[in-house]
GROMACS .gro file of C-alpha atoms in nm:
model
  152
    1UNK     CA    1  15.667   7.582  11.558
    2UNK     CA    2  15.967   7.337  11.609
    3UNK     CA    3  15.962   7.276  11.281
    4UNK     CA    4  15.965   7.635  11.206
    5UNK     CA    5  16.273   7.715  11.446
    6UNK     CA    6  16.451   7.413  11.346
    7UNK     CA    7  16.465   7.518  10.953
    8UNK     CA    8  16.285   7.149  10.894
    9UNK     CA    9  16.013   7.086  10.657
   10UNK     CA   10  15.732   6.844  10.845
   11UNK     CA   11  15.637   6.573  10.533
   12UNK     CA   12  15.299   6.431  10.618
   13UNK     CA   13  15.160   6.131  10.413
   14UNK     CA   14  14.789   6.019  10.422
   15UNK     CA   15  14.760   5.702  10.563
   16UNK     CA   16  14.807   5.426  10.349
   17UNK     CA   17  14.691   5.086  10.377
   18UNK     CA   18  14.979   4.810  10.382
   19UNK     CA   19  15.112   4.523  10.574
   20UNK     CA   20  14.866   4.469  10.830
   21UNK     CA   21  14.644   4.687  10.755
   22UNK     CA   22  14.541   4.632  10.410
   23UNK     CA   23  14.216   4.651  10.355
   24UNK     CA   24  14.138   4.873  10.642
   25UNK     CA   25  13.966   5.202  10.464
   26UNK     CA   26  13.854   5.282  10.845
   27UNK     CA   27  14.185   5.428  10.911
   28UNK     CA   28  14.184   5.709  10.608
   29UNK     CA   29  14.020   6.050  10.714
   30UNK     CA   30  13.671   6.147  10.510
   31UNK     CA   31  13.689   6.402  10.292
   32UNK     CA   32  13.584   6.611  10.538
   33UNK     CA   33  13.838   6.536  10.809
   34UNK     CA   34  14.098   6.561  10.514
   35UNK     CA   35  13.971   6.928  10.447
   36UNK     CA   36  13.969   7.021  10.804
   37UNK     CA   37  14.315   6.910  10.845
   38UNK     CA   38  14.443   7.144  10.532
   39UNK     CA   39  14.292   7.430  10.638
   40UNK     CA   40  14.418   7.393  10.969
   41UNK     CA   41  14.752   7.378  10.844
   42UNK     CA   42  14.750   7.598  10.554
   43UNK     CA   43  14.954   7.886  10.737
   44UNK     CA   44  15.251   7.607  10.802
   45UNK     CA   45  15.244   7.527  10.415
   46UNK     CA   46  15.226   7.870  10.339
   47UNK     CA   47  15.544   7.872  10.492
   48UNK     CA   48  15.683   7.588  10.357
   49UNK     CA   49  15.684   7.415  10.725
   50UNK     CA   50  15.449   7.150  10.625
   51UNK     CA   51  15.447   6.953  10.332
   52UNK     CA   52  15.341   6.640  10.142
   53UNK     CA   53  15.219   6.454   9.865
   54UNK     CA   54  14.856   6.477   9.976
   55UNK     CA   55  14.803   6.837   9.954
   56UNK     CA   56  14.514   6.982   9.820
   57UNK     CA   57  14.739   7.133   9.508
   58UNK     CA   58  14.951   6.807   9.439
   59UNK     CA   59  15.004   6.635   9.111
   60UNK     CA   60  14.692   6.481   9.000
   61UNK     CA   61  14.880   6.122   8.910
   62UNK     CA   62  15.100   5.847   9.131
   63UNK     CA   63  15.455   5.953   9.013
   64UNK     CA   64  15.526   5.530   9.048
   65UNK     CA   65  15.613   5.380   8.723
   66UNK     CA   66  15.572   5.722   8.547
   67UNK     CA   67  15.798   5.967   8.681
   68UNK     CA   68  15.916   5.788   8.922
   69UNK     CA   69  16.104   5.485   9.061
   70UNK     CA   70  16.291   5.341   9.337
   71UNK     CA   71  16.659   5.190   9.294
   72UNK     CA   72  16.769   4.988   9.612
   73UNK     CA   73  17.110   4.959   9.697
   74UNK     CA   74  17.171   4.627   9.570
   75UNK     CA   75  17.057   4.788   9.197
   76UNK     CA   76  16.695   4.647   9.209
   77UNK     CA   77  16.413   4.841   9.130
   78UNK     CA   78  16.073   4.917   9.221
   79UNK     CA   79  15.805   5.117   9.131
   80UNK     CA   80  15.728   5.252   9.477
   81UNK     CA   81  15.863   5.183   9.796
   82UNK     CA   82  15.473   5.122   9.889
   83UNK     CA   83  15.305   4.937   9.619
   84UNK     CA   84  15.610   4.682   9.683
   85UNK     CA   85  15.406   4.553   9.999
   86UNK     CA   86  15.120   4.544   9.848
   87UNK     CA   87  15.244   4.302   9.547
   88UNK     CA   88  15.473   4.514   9.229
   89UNK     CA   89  15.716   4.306   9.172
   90UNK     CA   90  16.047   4.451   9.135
   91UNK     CA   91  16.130   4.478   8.789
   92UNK     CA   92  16.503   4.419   8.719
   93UNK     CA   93  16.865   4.536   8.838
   94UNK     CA   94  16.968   4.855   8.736
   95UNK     CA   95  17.297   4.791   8.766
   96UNK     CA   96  17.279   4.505   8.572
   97UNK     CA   97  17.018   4.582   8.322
   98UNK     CA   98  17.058   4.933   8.293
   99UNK     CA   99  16.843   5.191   8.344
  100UNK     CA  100  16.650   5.227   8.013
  101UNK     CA  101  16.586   4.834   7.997
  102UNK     CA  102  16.477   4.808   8.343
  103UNK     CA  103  16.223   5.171   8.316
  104UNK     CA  104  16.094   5.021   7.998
  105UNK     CA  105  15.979   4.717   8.181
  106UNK     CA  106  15.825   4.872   8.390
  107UNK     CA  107  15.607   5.117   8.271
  108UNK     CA  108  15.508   4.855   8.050
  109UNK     CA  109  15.387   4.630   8.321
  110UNK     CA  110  15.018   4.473   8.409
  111UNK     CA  111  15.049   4.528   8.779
  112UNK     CA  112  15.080   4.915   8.738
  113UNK     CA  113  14.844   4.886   8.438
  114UNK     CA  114  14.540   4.723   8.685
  115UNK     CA  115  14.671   4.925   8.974
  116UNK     CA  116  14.613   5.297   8.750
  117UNK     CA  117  14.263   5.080   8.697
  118UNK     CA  118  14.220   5.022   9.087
  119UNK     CA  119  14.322   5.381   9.128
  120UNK     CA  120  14.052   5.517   8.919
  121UNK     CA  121  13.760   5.253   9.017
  122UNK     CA  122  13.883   5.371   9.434
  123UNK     CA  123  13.798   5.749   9.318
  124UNK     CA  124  13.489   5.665   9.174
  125UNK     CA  125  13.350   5.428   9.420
  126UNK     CA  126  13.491   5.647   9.737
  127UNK     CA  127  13.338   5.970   9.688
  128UNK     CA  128  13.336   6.015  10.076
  129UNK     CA  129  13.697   6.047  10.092
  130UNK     CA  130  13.919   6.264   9.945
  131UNK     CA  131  14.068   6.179   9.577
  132UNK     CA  132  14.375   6.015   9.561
  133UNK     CA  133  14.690   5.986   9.301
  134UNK     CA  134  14.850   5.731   9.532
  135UNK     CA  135  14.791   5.393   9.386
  136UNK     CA  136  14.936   5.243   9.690
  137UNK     CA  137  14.620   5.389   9.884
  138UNK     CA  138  14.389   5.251   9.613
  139UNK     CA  139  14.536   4.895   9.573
  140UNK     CA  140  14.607   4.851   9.942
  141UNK     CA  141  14.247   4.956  10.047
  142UNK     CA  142  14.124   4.631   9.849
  143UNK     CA  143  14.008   4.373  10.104
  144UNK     CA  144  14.310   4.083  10.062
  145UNK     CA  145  14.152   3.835   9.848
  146UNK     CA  146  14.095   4.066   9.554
  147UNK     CA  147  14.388   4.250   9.578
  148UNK     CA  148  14.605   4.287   9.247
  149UNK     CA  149  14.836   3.978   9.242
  150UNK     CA  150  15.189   3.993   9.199
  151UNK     CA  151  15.252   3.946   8.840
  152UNK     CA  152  15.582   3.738   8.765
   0.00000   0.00000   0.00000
């Protein structure tokens, strides 16, 4: 109600795991948990007091490397601020490069190729938590030694 009073939108993300966590699927909620949670906040989103990319209506596909991309301040860019962690390389200065030559690399690229891959096999091989889009959930819930390697 805060949130509400304040005029600020709460932005919740499922838990994704990175850095010291990877690998850790223990920490994502079941499907079940994930439903429970929705419902319970359905009235806030209703309202536009809660939102995020997890939703139960979101887009069906990671907006990394698609839609979407990250440009640093220093020019370089990534595909998502998350997958970065977790082994995408960043592919090229913007600044430098340009946009077009930089976008074209990578949505060309192997790592978000296998990652779409890792994204679907996750889906499939999860079916007691909730579908994803977020490739950074899929990738970064692969145990550390067969994680997607960095691709240079």
């Amino acid at each position: 109600d805060a949130c509400e009073q304040a005029g600020v939108t709460l932005y919740i993300r499922r838990f994704i795991p990175s850095g010291r966590v990877i690998g850790q699927v223990q920490g994502l909620l079941s499907q079940v948990e994930h439903s429970a949670l929705w419902n319970e906040l359905r009235g806030y989103i209703e309202r536009g007091i809660v939102d995020g990319h997890y939703r139960p209506d979101a887009p069906s596909s990671c907006s990394a490397g698609s839609t979407g991309m990250i440009i640093l301040p220093n020019g370089n860019v990534q595909s998502c601020g998350l997958l970065s962690d977790l082994g995408d390389p960043s592919y090229g200065n913007a600044a430098i490069e340009g946009v077009e030559a930089v976008w074209s690399r990578m949505t060309n690229s192997d790592y978000l190729a296998d990652a779409r891959i890792s994204l679907n096999d996750f889906n499939d091989r999860r079916p007691d938590l909730p579908r994803t889009n977020c490739m950074a959930i899929a990738v970064g819930a692969e145990p550390p030694l067969v994680r997607l390697r960095r691709k240079m």
